[in-house]
XYZ file of N, CA and C in Angstrom:
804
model
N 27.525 17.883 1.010
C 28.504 18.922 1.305
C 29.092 19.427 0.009
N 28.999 20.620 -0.305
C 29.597 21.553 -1.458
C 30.873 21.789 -1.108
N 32.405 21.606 -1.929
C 33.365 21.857 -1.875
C 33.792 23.193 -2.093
N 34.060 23.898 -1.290
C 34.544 25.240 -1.851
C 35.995 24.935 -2.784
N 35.400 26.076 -3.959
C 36.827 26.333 -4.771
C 38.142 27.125 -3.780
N 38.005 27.701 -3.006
C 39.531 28.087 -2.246
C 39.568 27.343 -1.197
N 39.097 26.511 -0.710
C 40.073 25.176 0.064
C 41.292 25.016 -0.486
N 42.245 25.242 0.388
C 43.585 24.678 0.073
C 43.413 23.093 -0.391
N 44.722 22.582 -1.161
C 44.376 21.707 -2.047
C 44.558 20.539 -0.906
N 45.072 20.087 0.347
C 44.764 19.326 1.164
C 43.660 18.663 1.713
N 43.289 20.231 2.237
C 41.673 20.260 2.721
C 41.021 19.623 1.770
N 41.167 19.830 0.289
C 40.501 19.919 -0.749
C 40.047 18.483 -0.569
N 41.072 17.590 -0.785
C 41.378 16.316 -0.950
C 41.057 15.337 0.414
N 40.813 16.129 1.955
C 40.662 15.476 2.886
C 38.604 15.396 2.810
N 38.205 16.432 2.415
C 36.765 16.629 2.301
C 36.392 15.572 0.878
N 37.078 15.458 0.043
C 36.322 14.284 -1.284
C 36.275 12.961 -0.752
N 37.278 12.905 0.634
C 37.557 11.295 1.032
C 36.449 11.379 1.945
N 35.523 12.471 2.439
C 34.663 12.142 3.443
C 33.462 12.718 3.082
N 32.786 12.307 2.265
C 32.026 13.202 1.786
C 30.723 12.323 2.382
N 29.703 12.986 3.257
C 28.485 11.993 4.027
C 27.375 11.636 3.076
N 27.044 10.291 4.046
C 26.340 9.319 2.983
C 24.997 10.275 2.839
N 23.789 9.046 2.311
C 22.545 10.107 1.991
C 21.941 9.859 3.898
N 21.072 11.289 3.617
C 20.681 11.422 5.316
C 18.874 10.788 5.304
N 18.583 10.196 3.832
C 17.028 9.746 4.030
C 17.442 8.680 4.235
N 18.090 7.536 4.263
C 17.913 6.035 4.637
C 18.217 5.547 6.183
N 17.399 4.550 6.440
C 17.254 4.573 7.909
C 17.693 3.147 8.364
N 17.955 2.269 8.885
C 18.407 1.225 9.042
C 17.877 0.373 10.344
N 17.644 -1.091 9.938
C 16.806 -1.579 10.669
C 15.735 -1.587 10.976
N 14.903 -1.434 10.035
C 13.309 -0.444 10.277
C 12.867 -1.983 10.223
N 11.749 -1.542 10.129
C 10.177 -2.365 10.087
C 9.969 -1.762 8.478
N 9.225 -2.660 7.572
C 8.206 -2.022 6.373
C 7.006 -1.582 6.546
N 6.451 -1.125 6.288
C 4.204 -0.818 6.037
C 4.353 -1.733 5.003
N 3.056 -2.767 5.735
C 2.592 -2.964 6.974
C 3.406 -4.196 7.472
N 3.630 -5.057 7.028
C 4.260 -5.765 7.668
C 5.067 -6.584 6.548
N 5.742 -7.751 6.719
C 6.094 -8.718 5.923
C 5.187 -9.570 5.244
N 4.617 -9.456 4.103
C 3.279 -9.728 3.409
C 3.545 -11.192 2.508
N 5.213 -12.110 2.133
C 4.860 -12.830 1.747
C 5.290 -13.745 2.320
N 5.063 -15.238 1.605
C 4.966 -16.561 2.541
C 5.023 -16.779 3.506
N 4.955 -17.573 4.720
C 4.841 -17.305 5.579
C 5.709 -17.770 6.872
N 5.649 -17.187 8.232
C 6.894 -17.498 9.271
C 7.809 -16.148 9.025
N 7.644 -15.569 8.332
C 8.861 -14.527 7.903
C 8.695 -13.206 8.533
N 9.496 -12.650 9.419
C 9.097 -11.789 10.410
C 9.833 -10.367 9.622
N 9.342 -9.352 10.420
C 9.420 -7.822 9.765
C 11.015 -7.513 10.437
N 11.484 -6.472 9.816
C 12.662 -6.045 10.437
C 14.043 -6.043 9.776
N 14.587 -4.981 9.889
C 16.597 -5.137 9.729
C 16.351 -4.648 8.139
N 15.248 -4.016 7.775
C 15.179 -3.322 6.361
C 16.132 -1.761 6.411
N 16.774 -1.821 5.775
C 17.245 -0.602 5.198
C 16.269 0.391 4.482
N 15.721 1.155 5.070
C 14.837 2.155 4.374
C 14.890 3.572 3.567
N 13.865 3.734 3.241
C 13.767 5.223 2.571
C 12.563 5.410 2.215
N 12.121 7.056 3.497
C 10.631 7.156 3.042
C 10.478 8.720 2.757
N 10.164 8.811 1.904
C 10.052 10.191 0.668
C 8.772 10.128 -0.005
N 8.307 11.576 -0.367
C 7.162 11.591 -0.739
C 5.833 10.175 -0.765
N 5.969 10.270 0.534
C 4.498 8.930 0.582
C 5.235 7.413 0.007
N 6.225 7.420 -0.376
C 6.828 6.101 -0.831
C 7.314 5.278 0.252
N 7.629 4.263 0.297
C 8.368 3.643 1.210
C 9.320 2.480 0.746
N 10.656 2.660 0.642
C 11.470 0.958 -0.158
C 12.198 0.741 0.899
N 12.334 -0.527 0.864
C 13.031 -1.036 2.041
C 13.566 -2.397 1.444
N 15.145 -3.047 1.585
C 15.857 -3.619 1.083
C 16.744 -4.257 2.530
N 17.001 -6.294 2.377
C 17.463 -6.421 3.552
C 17.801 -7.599 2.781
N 19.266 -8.285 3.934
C 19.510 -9.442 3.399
C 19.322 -10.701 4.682
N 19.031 -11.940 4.045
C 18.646 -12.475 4.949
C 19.687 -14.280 4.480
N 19.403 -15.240 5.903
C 19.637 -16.057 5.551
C 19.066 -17.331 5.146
N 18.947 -17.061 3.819
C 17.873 -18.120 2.974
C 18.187 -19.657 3.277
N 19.476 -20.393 3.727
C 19.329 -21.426 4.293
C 20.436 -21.420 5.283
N 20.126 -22.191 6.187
C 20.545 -22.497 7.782
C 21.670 -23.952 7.486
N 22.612 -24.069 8.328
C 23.220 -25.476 8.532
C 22.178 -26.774 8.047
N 20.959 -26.502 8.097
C 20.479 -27.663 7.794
C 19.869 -27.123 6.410
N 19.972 -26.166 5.600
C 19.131 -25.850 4.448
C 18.090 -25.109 4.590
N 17.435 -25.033 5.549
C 16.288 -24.629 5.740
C 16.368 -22.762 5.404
N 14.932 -22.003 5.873
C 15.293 -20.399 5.979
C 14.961 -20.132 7.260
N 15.928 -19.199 7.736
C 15.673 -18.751 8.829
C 15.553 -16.998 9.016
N 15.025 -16.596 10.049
C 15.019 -15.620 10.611
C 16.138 -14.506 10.841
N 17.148 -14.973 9.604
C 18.661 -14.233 10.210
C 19.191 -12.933 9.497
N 19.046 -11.758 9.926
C 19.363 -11.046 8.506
C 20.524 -10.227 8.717
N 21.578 -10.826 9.939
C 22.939 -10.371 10.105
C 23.266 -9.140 9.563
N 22.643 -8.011 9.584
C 22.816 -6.920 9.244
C 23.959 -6.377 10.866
N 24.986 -5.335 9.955
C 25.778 -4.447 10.347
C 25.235 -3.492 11.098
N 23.670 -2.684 10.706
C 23.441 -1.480 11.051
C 23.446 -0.363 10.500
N 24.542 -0.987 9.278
C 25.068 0.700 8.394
C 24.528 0.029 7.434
N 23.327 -0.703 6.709
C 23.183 -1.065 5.369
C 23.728 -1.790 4.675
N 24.414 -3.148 5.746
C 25.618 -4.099 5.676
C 24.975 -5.302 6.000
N 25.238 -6.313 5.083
C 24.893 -7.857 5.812
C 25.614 -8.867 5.620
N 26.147 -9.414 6.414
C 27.292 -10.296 6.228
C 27.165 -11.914 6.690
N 27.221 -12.717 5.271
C 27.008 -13.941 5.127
C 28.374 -14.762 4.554
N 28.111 -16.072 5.199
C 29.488 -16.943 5.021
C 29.846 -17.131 3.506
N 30.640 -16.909 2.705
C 30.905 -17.836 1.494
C 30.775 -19.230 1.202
N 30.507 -19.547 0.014
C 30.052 -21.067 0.026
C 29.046 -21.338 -0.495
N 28.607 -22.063 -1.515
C 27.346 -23.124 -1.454
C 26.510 -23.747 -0.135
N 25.507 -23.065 -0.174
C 24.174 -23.338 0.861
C 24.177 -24.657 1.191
N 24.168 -24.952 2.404
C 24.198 -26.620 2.774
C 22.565 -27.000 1.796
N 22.416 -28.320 1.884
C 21.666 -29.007 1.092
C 21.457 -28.614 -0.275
N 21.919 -27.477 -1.086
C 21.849 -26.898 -2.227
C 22.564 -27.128 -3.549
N 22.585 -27.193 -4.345
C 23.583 -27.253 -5.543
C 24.153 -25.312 -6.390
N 25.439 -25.531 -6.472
C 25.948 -24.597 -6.610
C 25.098 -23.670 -8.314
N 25.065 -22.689 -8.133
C 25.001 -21.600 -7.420
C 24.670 -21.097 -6.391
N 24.017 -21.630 -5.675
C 22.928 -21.163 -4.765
C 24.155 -20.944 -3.252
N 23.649 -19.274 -2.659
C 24.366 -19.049 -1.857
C 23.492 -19.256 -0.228
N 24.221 -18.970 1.049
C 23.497 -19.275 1.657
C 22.293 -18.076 2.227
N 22.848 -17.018 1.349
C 21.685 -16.003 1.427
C 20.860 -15.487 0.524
N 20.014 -14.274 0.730
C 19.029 -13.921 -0.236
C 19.014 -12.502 -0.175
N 18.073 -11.478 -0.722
C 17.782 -10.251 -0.713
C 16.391 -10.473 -0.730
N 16.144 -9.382 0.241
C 14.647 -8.979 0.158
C 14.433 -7.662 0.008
N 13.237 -7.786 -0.736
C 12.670 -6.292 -1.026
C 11.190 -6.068 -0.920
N 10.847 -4.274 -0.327
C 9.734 -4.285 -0.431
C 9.046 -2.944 -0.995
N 8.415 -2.464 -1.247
C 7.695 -1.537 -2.085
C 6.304 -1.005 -1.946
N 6.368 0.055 -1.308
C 5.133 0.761 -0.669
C 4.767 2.251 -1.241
N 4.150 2.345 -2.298
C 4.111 3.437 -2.917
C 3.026 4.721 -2.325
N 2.404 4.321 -0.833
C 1.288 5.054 0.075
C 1.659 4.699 0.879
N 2.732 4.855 1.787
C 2.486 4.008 2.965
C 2.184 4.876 4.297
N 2.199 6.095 3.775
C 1.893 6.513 4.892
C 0.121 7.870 4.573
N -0.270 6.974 3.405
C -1.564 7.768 2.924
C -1.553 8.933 2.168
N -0.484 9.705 1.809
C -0.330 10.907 1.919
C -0.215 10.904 -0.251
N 0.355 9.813 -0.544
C 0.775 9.879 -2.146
C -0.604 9.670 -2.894
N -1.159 8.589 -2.701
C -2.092 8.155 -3.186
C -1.859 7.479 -4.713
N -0.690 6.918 -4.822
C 0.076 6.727 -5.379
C -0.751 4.717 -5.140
N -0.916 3.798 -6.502
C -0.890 2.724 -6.405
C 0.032 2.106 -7.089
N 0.634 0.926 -7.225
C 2.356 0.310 -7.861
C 2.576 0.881 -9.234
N 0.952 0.845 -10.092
C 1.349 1.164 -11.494
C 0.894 2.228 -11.828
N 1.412 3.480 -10.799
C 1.710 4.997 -10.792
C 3.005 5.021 -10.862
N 3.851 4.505 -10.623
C 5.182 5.003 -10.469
C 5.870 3.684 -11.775
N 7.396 3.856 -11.685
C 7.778 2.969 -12.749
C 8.866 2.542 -11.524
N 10.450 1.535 -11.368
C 11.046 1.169 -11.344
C 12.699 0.441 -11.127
N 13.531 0.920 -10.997
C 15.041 0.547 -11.253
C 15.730 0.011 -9.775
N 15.455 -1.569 -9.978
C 16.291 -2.643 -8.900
C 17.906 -3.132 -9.761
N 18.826 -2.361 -9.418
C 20.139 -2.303 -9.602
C 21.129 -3.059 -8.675
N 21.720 -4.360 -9.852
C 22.008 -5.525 -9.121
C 23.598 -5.531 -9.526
N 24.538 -5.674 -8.895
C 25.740 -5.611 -8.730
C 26.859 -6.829 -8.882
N 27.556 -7.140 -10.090
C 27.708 -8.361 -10.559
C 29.546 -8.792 -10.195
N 29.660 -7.879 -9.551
C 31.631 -7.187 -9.624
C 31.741 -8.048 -7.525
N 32.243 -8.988 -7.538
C 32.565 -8.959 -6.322
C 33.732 -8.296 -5.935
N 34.283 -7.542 -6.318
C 34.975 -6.648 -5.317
C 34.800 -5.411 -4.651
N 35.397 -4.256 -4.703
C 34.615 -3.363 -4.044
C 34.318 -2.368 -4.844
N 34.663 -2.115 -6.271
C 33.548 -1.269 -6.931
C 32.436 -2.386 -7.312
N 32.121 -1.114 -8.245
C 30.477 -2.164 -8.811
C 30.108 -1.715 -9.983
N 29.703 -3.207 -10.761
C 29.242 -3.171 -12.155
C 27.747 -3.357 -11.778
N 26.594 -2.731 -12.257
C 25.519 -2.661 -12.080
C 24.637 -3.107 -13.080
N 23.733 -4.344 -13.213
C 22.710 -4.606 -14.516
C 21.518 -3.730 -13.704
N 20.411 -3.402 -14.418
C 19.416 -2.686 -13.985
C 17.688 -3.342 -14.779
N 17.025 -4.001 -14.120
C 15.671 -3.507 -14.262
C 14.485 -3.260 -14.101
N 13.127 -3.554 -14.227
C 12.058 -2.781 -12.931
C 11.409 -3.976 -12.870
N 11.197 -4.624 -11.420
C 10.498 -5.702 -10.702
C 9.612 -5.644 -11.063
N 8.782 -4.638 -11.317
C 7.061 -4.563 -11.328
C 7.150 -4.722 -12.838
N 7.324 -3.685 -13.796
C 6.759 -3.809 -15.141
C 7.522 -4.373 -16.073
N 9.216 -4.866 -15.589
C 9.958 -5.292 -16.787
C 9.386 -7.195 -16.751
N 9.695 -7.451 -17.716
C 9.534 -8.872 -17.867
C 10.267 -9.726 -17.160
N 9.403 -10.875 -16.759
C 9.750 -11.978 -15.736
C 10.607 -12.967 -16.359
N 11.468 -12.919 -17.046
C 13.001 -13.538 -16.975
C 12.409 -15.217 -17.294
N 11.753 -15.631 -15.925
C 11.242 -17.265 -15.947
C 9.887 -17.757 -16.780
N 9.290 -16.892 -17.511
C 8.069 -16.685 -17.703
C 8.623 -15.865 -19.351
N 9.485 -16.001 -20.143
C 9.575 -15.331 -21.512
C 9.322 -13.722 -21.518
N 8.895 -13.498 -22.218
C 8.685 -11.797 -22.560
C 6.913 -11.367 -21.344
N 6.505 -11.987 -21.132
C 5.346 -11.260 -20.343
C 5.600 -11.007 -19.147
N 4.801 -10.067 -18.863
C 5.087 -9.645 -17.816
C 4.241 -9.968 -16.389
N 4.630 -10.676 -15.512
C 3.728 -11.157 -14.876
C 4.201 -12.036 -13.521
N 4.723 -11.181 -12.679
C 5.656 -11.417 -11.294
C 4.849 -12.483 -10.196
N 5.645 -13.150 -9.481
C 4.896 -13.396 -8.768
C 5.332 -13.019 -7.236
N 5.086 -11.549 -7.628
C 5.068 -10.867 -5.917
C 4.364 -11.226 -5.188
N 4.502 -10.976 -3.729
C 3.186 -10.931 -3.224
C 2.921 -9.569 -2.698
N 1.342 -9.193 -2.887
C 1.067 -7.812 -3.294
C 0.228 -7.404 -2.626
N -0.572 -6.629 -1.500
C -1.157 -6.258 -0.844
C -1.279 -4.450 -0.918
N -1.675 -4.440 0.217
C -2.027 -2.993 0.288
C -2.071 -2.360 2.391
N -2.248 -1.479 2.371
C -1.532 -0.836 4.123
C -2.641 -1.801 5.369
N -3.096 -2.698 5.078
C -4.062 -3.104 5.724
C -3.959 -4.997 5.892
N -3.101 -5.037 4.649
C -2.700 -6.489 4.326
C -1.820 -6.982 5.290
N -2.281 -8.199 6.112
C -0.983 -8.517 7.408
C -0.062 -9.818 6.977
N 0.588 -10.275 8.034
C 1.676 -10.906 7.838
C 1.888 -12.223 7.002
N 2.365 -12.147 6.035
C 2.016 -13.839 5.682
C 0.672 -13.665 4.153
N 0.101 -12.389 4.394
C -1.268 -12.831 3.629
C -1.493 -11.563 2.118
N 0.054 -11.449 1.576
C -0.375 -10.983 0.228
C 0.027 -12.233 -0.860
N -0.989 -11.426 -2.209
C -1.714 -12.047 -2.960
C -0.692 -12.601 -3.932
N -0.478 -13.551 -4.857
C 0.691 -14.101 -5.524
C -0.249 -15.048 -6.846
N 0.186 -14.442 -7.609
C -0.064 -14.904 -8.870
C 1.086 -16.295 -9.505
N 1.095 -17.342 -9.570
C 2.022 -18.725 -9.647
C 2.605 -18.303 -11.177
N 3.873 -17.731 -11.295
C 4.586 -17.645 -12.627
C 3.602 -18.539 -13.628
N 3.499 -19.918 -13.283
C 2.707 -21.019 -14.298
C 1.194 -20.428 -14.751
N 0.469 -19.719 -13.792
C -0.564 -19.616 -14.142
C -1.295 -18.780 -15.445
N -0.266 -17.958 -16.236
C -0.164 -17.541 -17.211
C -0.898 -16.043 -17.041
N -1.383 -15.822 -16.030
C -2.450 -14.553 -16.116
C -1.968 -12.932 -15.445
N -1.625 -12.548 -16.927
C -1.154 -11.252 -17.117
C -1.915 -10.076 -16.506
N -3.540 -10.559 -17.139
C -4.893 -9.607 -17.192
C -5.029 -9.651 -14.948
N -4.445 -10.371 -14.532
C -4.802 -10.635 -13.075
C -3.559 -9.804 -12.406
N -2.185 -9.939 -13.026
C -1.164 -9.465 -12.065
C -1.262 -8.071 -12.927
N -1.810 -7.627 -13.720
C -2.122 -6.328 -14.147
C -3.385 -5.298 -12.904
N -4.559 -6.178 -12.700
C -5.180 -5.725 -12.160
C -4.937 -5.818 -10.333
N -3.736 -6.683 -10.342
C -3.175 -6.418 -8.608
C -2.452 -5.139 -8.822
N -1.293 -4.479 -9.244
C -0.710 -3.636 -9.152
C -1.446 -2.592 -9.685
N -2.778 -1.917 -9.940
C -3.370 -1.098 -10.252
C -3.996 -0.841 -9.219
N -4.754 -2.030 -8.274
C -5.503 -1.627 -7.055
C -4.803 -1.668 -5.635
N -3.148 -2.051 -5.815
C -2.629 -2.380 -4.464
C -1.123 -1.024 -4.290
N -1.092 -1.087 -3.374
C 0.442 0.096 -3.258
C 1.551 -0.662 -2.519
N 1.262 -2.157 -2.194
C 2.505 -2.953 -1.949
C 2.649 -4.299 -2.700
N 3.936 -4.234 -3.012
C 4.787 -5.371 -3.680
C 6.389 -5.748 -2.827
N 5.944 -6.952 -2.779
C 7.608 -7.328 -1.421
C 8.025 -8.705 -2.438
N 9.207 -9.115 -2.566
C 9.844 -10.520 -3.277
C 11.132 -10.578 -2.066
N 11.238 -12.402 -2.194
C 12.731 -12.776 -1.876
C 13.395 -13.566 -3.156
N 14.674 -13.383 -3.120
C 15.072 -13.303 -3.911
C 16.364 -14.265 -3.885
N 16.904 -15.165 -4.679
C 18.231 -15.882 -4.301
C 18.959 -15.353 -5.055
N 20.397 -14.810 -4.312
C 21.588 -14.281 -5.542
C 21.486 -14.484 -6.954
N 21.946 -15.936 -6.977
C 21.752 -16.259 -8.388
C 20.767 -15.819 -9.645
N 19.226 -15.940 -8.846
C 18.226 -15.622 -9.446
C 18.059 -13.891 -10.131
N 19.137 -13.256 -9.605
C 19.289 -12.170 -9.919
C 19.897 -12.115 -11.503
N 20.310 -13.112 -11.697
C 21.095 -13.128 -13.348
C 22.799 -12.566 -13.050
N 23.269 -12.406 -11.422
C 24.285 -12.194 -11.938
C 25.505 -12.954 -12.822
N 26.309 -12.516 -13.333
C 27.118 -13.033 -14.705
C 27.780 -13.813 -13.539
N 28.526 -14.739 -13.999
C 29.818 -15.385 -13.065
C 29.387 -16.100 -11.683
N 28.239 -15.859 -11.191
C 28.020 -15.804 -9.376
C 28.955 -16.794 -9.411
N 29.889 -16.788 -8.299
C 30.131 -17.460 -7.346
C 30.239 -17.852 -5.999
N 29.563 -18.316 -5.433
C 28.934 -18.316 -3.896
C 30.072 -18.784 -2.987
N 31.417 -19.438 -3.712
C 32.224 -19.696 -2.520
C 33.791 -18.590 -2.720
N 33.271 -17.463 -3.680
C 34.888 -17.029 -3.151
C 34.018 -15.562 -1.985
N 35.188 -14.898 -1.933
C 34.393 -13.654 -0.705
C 34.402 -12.812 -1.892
N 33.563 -12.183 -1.422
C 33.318 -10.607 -2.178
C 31.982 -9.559 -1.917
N 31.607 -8.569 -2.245
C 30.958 -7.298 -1.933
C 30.300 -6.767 -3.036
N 28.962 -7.393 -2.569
C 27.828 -7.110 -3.938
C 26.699 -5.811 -3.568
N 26.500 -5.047 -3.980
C 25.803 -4.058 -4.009
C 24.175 -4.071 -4.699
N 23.213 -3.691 -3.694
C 21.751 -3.739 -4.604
C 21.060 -2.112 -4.400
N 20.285 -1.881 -4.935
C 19.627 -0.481 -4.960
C 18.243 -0.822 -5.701
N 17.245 -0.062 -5.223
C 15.485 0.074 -5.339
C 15.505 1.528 -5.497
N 14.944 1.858 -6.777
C 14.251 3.481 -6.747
C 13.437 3.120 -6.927
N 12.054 4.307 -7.066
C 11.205 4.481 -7.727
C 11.197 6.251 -8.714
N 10.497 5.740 -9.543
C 10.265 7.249 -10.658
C 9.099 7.715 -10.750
N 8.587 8.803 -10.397
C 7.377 9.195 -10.920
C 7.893 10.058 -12.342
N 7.271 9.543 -13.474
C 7.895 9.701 -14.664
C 9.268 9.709 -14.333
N 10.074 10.809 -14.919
C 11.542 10.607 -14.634
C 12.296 11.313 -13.604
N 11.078 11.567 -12.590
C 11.654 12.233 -11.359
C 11.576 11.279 -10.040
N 12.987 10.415 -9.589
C 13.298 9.782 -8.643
C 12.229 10.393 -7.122
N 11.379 9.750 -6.444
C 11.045 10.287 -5.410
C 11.106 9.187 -4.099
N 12.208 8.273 -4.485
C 12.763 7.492 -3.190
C 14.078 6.490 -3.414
N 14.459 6.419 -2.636
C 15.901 4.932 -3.078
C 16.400 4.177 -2.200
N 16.557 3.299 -1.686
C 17.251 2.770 -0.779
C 18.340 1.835 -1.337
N 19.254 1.343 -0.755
C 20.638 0.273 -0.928
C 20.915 -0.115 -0.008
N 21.464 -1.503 0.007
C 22.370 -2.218 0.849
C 23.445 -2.699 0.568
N 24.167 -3.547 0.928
C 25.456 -4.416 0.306
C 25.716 -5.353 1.330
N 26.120 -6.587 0.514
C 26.076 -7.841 0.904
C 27.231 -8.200 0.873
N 28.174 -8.188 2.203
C 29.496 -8.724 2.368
C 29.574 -10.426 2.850
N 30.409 -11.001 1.788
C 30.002 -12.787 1.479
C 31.790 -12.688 2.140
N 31.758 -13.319 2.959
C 32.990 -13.882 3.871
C 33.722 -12.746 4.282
N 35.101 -13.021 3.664
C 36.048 -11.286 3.832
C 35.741 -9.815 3.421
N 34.986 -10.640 2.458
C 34.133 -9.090 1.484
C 35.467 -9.036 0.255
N 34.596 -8.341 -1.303
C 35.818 -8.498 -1.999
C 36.958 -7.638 -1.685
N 38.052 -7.751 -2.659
C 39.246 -7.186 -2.839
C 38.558 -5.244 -3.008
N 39.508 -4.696 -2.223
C 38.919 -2.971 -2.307
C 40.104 -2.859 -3.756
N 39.177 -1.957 -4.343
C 39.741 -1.399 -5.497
C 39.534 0.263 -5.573
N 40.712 0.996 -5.496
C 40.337 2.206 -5.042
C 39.887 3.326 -6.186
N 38.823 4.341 -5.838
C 38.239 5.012 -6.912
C 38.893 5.940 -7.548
N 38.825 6.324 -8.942
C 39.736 7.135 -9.342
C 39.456 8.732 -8.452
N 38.472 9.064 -8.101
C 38.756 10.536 -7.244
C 39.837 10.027 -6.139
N 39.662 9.096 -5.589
C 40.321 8.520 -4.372
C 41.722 8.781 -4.469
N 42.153 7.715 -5.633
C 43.779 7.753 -6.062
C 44.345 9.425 -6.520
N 43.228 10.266 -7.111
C 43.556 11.500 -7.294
C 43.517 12.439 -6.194
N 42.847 11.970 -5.689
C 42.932 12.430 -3.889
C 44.736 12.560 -3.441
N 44.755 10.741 -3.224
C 46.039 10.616 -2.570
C 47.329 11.344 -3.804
N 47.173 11.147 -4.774
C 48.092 11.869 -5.991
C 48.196 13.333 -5.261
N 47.158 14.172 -5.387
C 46.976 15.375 -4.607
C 47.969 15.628 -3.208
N 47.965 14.894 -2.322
C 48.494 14.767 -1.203
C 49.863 14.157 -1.193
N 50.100 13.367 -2.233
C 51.705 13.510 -2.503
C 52.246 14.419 -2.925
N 51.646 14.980 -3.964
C 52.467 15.917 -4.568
C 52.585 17.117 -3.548
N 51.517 17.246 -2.669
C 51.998 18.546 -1.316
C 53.421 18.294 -0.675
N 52.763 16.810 -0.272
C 54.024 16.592 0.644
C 55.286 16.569 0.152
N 55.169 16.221 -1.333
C 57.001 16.361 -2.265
C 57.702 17.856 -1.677
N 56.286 18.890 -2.084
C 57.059 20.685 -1.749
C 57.865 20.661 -3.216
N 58.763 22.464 -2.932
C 59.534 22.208 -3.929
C 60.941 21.637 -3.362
N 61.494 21.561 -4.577
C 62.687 20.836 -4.457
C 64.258 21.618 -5.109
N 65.372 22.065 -4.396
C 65.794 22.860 -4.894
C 67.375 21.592 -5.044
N 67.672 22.011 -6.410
C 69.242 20.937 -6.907
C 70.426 21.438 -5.829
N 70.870 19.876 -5.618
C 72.365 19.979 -4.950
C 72.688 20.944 -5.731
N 74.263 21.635 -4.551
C 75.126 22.029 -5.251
C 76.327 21.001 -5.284
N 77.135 20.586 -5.900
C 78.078 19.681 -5.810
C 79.096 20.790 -5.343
């Protein structure tokens, strides 16, 4: 929505507080083709976005159960919301929360791009601020370097393609050292899916038992032109402290100063 310049300055200020979200992301979907890694892990409650032949889809789930285990739970809101208890994961040692993020990455999924993973480049934007803005680290799953594994690059997604079913894409073991192999999966495949534990994200500080409201985001670039994105956010107990945005507070500034009017001096 474009703000007109002669909106009265009310209006002005009632339209910045409502301004609608994006209209490509879809909620609760299914991925193409299905849920491709390890296995037991069923499709569904992805937050999507499908644009030019791409497909990303982002969901949170619950990586361990009362007894530790993973289950099937991905307590999603509906609106791109998933809400998990605060706390250290039963059977776990702290950091570890009792949930995860999942992601998945379909650069053909509906035939039309012809697009395979290492056509496009990148940016999984991870949110380190539990309250309700967000500090964002940023970098690309597929080609930036694997963090556990030194400077090479060499993920261990599991990686398939529109035909690959449940349980049965391909995974290269961080240990196995072979670059020349997870080079030649993402050249011949157009899907890459990971789960992921908070922590493992590198955020600064995690702490899994206070509440707070972490934010994730998936683009992709063909060179430097964005042609998909999806986000979610992960509310951990109460969700954090809201911290309000500076348009926001200039909003409400706006709307006081109407309501002051002018003001004309006693006469004594």
């Amino acid at each position: 929505m474009k703000l007109s310049p002669h909106l009265p300055l009310a209006a002005l200020a009632w339209a910045t507080l409502t301004l609608p979200a994006s209209a490509g992301v879809m909620h609760d979907q299914n991925v193409t083709p299905d849920v491709i890694f390890g296995s037991g892990n069923v499709n569904g409650s992805f937050t999507v976005d499908r644009n030019n032949g791409v497909e990303l889809g982002m969901r949170g789930k619950l990586r361990h159960n009362a007894s530790g285990a993973p289950e099937n739970t991905f307590n999603s809101n509906g609106d791109g919301t998933f809400s998990f208890n605060a706390g250290v994961a039963p059977t776990q040692s702290s950091p570890t929360p009792e949930w995860s993020v999942e992601w998945s990455i379909n650069t053909n999924f509906d035939g039309t791009s012809g697009w395979n993973l290492n056509d496009l480049t990148y940016e999984l934007g991870v949110d380190s601020n539990p309250t309700s803005a967000t500090t964002f680290s940023t970098f690309d799953p597929i080609f930036g370097a694997n963090g556990s594994a030194g400077s090479r690059v060499q993920w261990d997604h599991a990686i398939g393609n529109n035909l690959t079913g449940n349980g049965d894409g391909t995974s290269i073991p961080n240990a196995s050292n072979d670059e020349p192999g997870y080079a030649d999966l993402i050249d011949q495949n157009n899907v890459a899916q990971q789960s992921w534990k908070a922590h493992w994200y590198g955020i600064s500080g995690f702490d899994p038992t206070i509440d707070g409201t972490y934010d994730f985001y998936l683009a992709a670039f063909d060179d430097t032109t964005e042609v998909a994105r999806t986000q979610i956010q992960i509310i951990v107990g109460a969700g954090g402290a809201v911290v309000p945005e500076p348009g926001t507070m200039l909003s409400f500034a706006i709307i006081g100063l109407i309501g002051c009017g002018p003001m004309s001096r006693r006469r004594r």
